[in-house]
mmCIF file of C-alpha atoms in Angstrom:
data_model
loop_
_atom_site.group_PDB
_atom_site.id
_atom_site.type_symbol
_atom_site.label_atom_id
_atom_site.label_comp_id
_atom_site.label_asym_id
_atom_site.label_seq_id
_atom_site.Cartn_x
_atom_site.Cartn_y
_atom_site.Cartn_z
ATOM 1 C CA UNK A 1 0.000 0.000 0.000
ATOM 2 C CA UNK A 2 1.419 3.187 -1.142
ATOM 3 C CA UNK A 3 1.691 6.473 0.911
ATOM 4 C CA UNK A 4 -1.160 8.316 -0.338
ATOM 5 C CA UNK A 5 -3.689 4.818 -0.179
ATOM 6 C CA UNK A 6 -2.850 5.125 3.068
ATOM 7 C CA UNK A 7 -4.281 8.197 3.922
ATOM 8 C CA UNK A 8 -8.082 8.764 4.122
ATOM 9 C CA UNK A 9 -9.135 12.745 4.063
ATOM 10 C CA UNK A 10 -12.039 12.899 6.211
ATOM 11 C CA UNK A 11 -14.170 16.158 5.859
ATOM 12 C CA UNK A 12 -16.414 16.560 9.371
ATOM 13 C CA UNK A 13 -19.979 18.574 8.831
ATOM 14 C CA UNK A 14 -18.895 20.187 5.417
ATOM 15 C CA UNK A 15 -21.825 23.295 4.639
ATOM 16 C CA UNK A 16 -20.851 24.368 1.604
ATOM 17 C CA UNK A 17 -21.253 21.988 -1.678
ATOM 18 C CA UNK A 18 -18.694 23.994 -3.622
ATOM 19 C CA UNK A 19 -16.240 22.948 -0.864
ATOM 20 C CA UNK A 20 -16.525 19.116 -1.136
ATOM 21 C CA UNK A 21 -16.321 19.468 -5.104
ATOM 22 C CA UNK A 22 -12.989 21.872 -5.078
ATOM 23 C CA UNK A 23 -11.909 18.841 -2.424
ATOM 24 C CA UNK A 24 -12.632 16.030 -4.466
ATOM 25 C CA UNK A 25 -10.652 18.425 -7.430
ATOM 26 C CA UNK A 26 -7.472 18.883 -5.542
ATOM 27 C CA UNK A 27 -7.469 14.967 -4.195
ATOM 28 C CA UNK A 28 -7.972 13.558 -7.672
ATOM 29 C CA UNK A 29 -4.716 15.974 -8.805
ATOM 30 C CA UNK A 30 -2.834 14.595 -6.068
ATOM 31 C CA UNK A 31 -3.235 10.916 -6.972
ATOM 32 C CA UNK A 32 -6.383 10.366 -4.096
ATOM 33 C CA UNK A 33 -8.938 7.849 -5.594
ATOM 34 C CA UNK A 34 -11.589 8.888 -2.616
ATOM 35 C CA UNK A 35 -12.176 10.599 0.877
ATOM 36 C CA UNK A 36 -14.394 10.747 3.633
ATOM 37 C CA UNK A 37 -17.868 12.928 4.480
ATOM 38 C CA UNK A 38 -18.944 12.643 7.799
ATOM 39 C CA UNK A 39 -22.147 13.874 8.131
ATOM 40 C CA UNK A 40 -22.217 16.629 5.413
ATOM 41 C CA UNK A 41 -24.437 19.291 5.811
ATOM 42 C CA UNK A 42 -24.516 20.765 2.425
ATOM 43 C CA UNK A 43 -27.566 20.312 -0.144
ATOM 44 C CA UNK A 44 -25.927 21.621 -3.249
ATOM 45 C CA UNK A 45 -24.945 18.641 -4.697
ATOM 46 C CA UNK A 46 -25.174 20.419 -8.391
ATOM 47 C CA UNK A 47 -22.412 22.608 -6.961
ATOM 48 C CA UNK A 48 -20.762 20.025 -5.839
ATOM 49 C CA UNK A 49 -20.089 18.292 -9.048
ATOM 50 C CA UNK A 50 -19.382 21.607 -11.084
ATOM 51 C CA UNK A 51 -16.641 22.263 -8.835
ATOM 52 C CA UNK A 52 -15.401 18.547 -8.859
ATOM 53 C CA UNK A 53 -14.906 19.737 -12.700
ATOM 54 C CA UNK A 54 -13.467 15.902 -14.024
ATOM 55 C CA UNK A 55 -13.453 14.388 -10.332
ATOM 56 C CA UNK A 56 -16.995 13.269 -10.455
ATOM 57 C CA UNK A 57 -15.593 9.932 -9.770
ATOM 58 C CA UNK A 58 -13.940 10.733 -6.691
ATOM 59 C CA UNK A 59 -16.813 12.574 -5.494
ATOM 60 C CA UNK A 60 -19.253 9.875 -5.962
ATOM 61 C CA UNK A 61 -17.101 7.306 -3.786
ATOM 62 C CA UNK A 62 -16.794 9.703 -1.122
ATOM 63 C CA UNK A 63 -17.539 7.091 1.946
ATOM 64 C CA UNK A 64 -20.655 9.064 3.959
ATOM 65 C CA UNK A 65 -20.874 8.138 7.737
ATOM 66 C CA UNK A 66 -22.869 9.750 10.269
ATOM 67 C CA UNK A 67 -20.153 10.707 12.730
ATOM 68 C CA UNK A 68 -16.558 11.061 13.266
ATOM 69 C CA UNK A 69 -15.771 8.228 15.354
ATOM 70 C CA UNK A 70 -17.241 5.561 12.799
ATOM 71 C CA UNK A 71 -14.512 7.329 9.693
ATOM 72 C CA UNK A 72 -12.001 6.561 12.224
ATOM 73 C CA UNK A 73 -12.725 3.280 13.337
ATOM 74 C CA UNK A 74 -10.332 1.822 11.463
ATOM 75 C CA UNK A 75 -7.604 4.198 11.361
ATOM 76 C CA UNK A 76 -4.364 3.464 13.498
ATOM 77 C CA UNK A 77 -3.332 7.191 13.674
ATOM 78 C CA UNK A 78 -5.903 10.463 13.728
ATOM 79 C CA UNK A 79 -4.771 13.799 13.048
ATOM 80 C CA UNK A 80 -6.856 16.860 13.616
ATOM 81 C CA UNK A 81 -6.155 19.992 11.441
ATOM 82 C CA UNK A 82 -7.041 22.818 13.015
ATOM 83 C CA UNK A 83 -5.981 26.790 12.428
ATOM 84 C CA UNK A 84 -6.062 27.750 16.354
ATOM 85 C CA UNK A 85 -3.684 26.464 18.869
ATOM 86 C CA UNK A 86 -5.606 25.187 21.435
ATOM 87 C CA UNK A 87 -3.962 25.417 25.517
ATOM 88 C CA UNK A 88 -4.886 21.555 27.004
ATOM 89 C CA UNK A 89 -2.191 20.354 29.755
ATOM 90 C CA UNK A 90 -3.495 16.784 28.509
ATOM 91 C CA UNK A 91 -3.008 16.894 24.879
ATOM 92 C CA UNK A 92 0.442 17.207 22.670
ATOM 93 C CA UNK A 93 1.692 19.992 21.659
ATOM 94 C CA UNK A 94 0.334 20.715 17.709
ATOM 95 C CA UNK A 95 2.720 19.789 14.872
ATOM 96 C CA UNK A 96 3.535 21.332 11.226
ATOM 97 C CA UNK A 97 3.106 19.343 8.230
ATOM 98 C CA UNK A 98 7.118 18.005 8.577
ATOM 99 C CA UNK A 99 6.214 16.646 11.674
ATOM 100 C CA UNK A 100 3.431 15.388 10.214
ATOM 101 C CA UNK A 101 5.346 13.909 7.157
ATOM 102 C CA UNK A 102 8.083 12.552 9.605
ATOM 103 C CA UNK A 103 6.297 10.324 11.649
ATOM 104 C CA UNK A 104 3.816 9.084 8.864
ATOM 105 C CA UNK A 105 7.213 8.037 6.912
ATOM 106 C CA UNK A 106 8.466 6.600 10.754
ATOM 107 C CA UNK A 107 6.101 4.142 10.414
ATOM 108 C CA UNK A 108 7.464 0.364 9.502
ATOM 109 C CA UNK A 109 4.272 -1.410 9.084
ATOM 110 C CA UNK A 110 2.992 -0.008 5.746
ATOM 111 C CA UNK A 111 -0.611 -0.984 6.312
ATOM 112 C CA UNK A 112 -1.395 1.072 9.152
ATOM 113 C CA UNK A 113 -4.011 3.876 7.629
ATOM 114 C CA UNK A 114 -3.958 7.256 8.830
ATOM 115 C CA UNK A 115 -7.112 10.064 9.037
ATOM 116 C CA UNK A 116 -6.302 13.370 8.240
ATOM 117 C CA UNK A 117 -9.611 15.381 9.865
ATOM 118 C CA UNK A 118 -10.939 18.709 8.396
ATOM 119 C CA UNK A 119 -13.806 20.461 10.583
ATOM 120 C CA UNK A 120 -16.589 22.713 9.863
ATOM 121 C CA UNK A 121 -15.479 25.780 7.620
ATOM 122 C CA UNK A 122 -16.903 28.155 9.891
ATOM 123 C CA UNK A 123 -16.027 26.931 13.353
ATOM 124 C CA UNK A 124 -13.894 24.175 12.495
ATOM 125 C CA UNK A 125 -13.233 20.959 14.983
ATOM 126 C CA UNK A 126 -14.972 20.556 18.109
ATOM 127 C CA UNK A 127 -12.766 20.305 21.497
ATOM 128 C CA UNK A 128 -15.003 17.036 21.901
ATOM 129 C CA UNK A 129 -13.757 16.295 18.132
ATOM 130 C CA UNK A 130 -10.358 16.860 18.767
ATOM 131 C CA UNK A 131 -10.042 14.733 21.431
ATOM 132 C CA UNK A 132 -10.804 11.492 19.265
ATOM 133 C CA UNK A 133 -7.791 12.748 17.658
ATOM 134 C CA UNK A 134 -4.680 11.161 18.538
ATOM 135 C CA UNK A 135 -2.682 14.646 17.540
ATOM 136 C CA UNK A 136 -3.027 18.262 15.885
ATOM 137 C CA UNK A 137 -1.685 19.495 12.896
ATOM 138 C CA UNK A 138 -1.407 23.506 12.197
ATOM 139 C CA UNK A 139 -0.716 24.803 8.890
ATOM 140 C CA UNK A 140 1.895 27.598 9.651
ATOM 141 C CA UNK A 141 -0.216 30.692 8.416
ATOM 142 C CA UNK A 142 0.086 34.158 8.887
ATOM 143 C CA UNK A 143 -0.995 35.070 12.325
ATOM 144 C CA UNK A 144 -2.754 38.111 10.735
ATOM 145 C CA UNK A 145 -4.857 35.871 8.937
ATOM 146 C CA UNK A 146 -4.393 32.523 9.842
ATOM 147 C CA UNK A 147 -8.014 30.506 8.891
ATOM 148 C CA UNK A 148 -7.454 28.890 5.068
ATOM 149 C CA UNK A 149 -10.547 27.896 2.932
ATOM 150 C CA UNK A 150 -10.947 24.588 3.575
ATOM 151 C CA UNK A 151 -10.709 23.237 -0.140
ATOM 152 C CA UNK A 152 -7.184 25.152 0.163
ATOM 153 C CA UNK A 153 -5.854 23.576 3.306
ATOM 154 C CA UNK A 154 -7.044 20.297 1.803
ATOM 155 C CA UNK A 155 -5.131 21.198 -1.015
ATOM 156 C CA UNK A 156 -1.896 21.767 1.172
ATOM 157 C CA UNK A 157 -1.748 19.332 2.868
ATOM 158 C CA UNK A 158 -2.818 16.305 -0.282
ATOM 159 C CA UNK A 159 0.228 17.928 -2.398
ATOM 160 C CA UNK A 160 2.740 17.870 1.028
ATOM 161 C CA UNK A 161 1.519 13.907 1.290
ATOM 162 C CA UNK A 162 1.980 13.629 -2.524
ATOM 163 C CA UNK A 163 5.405 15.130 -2.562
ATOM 164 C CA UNK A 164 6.676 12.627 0.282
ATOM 165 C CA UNK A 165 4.878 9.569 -1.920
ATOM 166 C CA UNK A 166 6.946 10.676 -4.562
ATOM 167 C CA UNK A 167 10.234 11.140 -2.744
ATOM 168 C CA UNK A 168 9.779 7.737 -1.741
ATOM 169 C CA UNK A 169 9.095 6.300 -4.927
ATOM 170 C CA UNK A 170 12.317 7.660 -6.119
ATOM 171 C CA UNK A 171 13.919 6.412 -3.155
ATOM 172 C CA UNK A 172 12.054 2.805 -3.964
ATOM 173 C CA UNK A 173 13.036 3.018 -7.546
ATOM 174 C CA UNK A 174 16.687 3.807 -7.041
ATOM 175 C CA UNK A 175 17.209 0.282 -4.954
ATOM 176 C CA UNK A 176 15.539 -1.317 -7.690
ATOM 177 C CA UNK A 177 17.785 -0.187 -10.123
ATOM 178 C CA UNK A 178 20.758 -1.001 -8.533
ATOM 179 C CA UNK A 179 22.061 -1.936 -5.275
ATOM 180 C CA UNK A 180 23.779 0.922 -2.844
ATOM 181 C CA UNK A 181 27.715 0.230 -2.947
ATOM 182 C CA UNK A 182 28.968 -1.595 -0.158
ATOM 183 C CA UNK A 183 31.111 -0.255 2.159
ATOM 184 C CA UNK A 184 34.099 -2.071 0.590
ATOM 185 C CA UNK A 185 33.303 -0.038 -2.872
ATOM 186 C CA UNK A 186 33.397 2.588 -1.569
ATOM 187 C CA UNK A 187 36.699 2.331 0.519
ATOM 188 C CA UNK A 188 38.181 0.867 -2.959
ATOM 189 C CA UNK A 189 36.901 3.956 -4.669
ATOM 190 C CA UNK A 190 38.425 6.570 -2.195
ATOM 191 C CA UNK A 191 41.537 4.556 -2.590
ATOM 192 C CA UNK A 192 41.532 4.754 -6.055
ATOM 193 C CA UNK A 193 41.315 8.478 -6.261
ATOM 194 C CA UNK A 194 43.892 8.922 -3.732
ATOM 195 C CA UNK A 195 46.172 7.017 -5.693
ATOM 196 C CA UNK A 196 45.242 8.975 -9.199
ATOM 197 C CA UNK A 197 45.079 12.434 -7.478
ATOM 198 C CA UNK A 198 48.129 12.116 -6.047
ATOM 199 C CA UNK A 199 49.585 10.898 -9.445
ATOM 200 C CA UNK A 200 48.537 14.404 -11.320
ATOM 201 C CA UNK A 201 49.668 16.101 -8.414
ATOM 202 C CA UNK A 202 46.395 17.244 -6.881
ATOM 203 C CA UNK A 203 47.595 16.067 -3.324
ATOM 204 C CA UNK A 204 49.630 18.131 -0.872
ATOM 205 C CA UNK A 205 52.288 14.820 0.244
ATOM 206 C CA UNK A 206 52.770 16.228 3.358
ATOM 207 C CA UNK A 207 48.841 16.367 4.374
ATOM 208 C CA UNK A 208 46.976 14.260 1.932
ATOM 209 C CA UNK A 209 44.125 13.371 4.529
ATOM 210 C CA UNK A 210 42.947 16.645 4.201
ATOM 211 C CA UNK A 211 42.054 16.355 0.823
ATOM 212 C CA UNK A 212 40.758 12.744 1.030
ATOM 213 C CA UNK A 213 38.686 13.380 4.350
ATOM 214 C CA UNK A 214 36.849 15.866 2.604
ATOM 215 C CA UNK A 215 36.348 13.551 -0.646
ATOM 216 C CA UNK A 216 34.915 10.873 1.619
ATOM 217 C CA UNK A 217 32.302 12.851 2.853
ATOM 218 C CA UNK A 218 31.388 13.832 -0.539
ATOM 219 C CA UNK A 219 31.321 10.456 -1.681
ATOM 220 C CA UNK A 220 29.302 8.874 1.365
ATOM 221 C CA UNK A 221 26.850 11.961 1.093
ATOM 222 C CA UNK A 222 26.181 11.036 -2.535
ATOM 223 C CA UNK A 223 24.580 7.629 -1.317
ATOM 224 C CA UNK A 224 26.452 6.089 -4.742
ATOM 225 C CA UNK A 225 25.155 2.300 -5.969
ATOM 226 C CA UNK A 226 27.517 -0.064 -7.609
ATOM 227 C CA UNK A 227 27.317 1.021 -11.070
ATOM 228 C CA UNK A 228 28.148 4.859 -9.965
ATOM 229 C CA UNK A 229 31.041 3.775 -8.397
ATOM 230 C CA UNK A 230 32.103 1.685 -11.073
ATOM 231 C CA UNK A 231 31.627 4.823 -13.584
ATOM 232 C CA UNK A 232 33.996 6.798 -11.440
ATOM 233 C CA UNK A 233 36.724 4.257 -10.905
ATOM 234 C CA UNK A 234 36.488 4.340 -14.666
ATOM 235 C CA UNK A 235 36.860 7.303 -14.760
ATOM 236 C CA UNK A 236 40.035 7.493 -12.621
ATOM 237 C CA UNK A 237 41.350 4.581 -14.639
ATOM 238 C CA UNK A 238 41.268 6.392 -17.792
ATOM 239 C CA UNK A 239 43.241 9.037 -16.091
ATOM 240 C CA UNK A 240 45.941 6.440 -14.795
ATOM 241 C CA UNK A 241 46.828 5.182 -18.134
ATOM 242 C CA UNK A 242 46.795 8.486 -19.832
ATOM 243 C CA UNK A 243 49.816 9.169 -16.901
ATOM 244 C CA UNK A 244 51.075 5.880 -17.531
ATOM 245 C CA UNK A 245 51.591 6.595 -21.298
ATOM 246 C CA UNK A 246 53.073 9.668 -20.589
ATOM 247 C CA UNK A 247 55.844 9.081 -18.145
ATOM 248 C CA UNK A 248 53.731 7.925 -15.273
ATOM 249 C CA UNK A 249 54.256 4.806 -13.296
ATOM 250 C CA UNK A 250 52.082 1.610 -14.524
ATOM 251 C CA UNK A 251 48.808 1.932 -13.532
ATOM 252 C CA UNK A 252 46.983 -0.569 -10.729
ATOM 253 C CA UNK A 253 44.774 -2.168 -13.152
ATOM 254 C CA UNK A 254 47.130 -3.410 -15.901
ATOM 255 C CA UNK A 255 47.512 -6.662 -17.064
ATOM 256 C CA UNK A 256 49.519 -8.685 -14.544
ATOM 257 C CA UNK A 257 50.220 -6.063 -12.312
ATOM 258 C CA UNK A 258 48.483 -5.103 -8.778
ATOM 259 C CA UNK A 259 48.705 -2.025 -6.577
ATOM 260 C CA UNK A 260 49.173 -2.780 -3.275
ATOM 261 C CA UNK A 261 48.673 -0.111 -0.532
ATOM 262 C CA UNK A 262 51.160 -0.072 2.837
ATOM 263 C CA UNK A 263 51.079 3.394 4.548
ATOM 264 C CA UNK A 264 52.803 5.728 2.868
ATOM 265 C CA UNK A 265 54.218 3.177 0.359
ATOM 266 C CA UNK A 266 52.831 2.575 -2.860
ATOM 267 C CA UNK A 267 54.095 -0.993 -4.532
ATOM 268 C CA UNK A 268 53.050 -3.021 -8.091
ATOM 269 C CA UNK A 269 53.973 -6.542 -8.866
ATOM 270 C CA UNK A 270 54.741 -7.142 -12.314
ATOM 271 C CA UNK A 271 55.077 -11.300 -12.514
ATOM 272 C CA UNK A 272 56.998 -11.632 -8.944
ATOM 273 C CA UNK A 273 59.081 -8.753 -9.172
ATOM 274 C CA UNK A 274 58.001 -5.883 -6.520
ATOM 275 C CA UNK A 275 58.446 -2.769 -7.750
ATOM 276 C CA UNK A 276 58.325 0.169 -5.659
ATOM 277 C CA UNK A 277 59.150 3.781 -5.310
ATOM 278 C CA UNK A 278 59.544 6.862 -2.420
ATOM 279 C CA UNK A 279 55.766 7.924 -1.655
ATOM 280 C CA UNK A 280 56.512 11.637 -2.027
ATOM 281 C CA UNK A 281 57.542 10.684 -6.026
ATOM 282 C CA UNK A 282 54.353 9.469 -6.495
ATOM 283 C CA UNK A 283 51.944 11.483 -4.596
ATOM 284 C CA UNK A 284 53.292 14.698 -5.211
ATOM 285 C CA UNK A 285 53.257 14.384 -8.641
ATOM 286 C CA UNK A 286 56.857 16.521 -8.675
ATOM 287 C CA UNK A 287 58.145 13.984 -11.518
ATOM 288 C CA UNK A 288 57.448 11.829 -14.242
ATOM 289 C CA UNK A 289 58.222 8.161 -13.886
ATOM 290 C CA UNK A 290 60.412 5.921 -15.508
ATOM 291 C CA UNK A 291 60.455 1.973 -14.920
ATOM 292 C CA UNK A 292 64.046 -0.109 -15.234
ATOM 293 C CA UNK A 293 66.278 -2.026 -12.866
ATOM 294 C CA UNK A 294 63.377 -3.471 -10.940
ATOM 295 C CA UNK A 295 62.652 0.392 -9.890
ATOM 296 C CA UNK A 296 60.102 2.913 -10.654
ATOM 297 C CA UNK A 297 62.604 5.828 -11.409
ATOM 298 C CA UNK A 298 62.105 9.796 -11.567
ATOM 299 C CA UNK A 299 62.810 10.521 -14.822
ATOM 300 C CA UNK A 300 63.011 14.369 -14.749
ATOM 301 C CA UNK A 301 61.243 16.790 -12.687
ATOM 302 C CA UNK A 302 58.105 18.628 -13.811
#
């Protein structure tokens, strides 16, 4: 069950017919296939469907009950939306729609359904009403003019829940498409660049952490998958064996040869030769490399 099937919009003594049409408008944009009237007090159902425009649909599955606590029977979390901040020493402090969006997205059973309760348009919900609710949700309005029509806060709050769907299906379809790199990846990728980097030069030898720290975090913040950090390692290949054809040491990833990594040392093994040269040749970048006598030689400086 998606995000949005999950939440019901229940509208509590609506008076106005126009209302429950522009609502059934707005929830059809937002993906909403139906919502809740609890005992609607409108009688301009012609109204109704005008403003509805091409959500006639939605509008005529609109589940009627007679009172609030039968829309919520089967909800596991109620929400009141209300536009006044009401002092109760027994109730929670009210919350703002990223509260709101938090704690519905907190939840790790997927079936549990949620109400989202809209009161009267001129009074709005009861004390007595907000009381079956398990919290309160304010829009953050002006405090000049804080009440919102209620087809509008409706509207505000379907296209918040809609948004955070949709975050999540991007989220869902991401995984799908290929698996987050594992921590080893990414620790071979980092190691990667440090080697290239420091064979163009872009390393300071005598601090290279503070370059590489910083890269780390960029990487890990980037939440890569495999095939990302397979793109970039290309990437940094490409860039070893242009070096490597120019007077650069052998890169880590040619035939019969592997880079091994020993604190400051960097060695290759051609066949069962080791070959290996001063770290401050290589990562500062100061020279270009020649490789004869079972040595990885400067061959001049830059």
């Amino acid at each position: 069950m998606n995000l949005i099937d999950r939440v019901e919009i229940i509208l509590v003594e609506t008076s106005e017919g126009g209302n429950v049409g522009s609502c059934a408008r707005v929830l059809k944009n937002m993906g909403f296939r139906s919502f809740c009237l609890v005992d609607p007090r409108y009688r301009d159902h012609d109204q109704a469907k005008k403003l509805a425009v091409h959500a006639g649909d939605v509008l005529d599955r609109a589940r009627v009950v007679p009172d609030l606590q039968t829309a919520v029977s089967s909800a596991h979390w109620v929400v009141g939306v209300s536009a006044r901040v009401r002092a109760h020493p027994e109730r929670k402090p009210p919350m703002e729609p990223a509260g709101f969006l938090d704690k519905l997205g907190s939840f790790s059973d997927t079936r549990k359904r949620v109400a989202l309760v809209f009161g009267p348009e001129k009074s709005g919900l009861s004390n007595e009403q907000l009381g079956k609710c398990q919290d309160i949700l304010c829009l953050p309005t002006s405090s000049e003019y804080p009440s919102m029509n209620l087809a509008q806060a409706v509207a505000v709050m379907a296209w918040e829940i809609r948004r955070a769907h949709l975050a999540g299906c991007g989220r869902a379809s991401r995984v799908e498409r290929c698996e987050p790199a594992s921590s080893g990846e990414i620790d071979g990728l980092i190691r990667h660049a440090e080697y290239t980097l420091g064979v163009i030069g872009y390393l300071n030898p005598q601090n290279p952490r503070l370059i590489m720290d910083d890269l780390r975090k960029v990487f890990l913040r980037a939440e890569l998958d495999s095939r990302e950090t397979r793109m970039l390692r290309g990437i940094f290949h490409c860039m070893d064996v242009w070096a490597s054809k120019h007077g650069g040491p052998p890169t880590p990833n040619q035939v019969n040869h592997r880079r091994v990594f020993a604190g400051s040392r960097r060695e290759y093994r051609p066949g069962d030769q080791i070959i290996q040269c001063d770290a401050d040749d290589v990562v500062a970048g100061r020279h270009q490399w020649s490789c004869r006598d079972g040595r990885i030689n400067p061959k001049h400086s830059k």
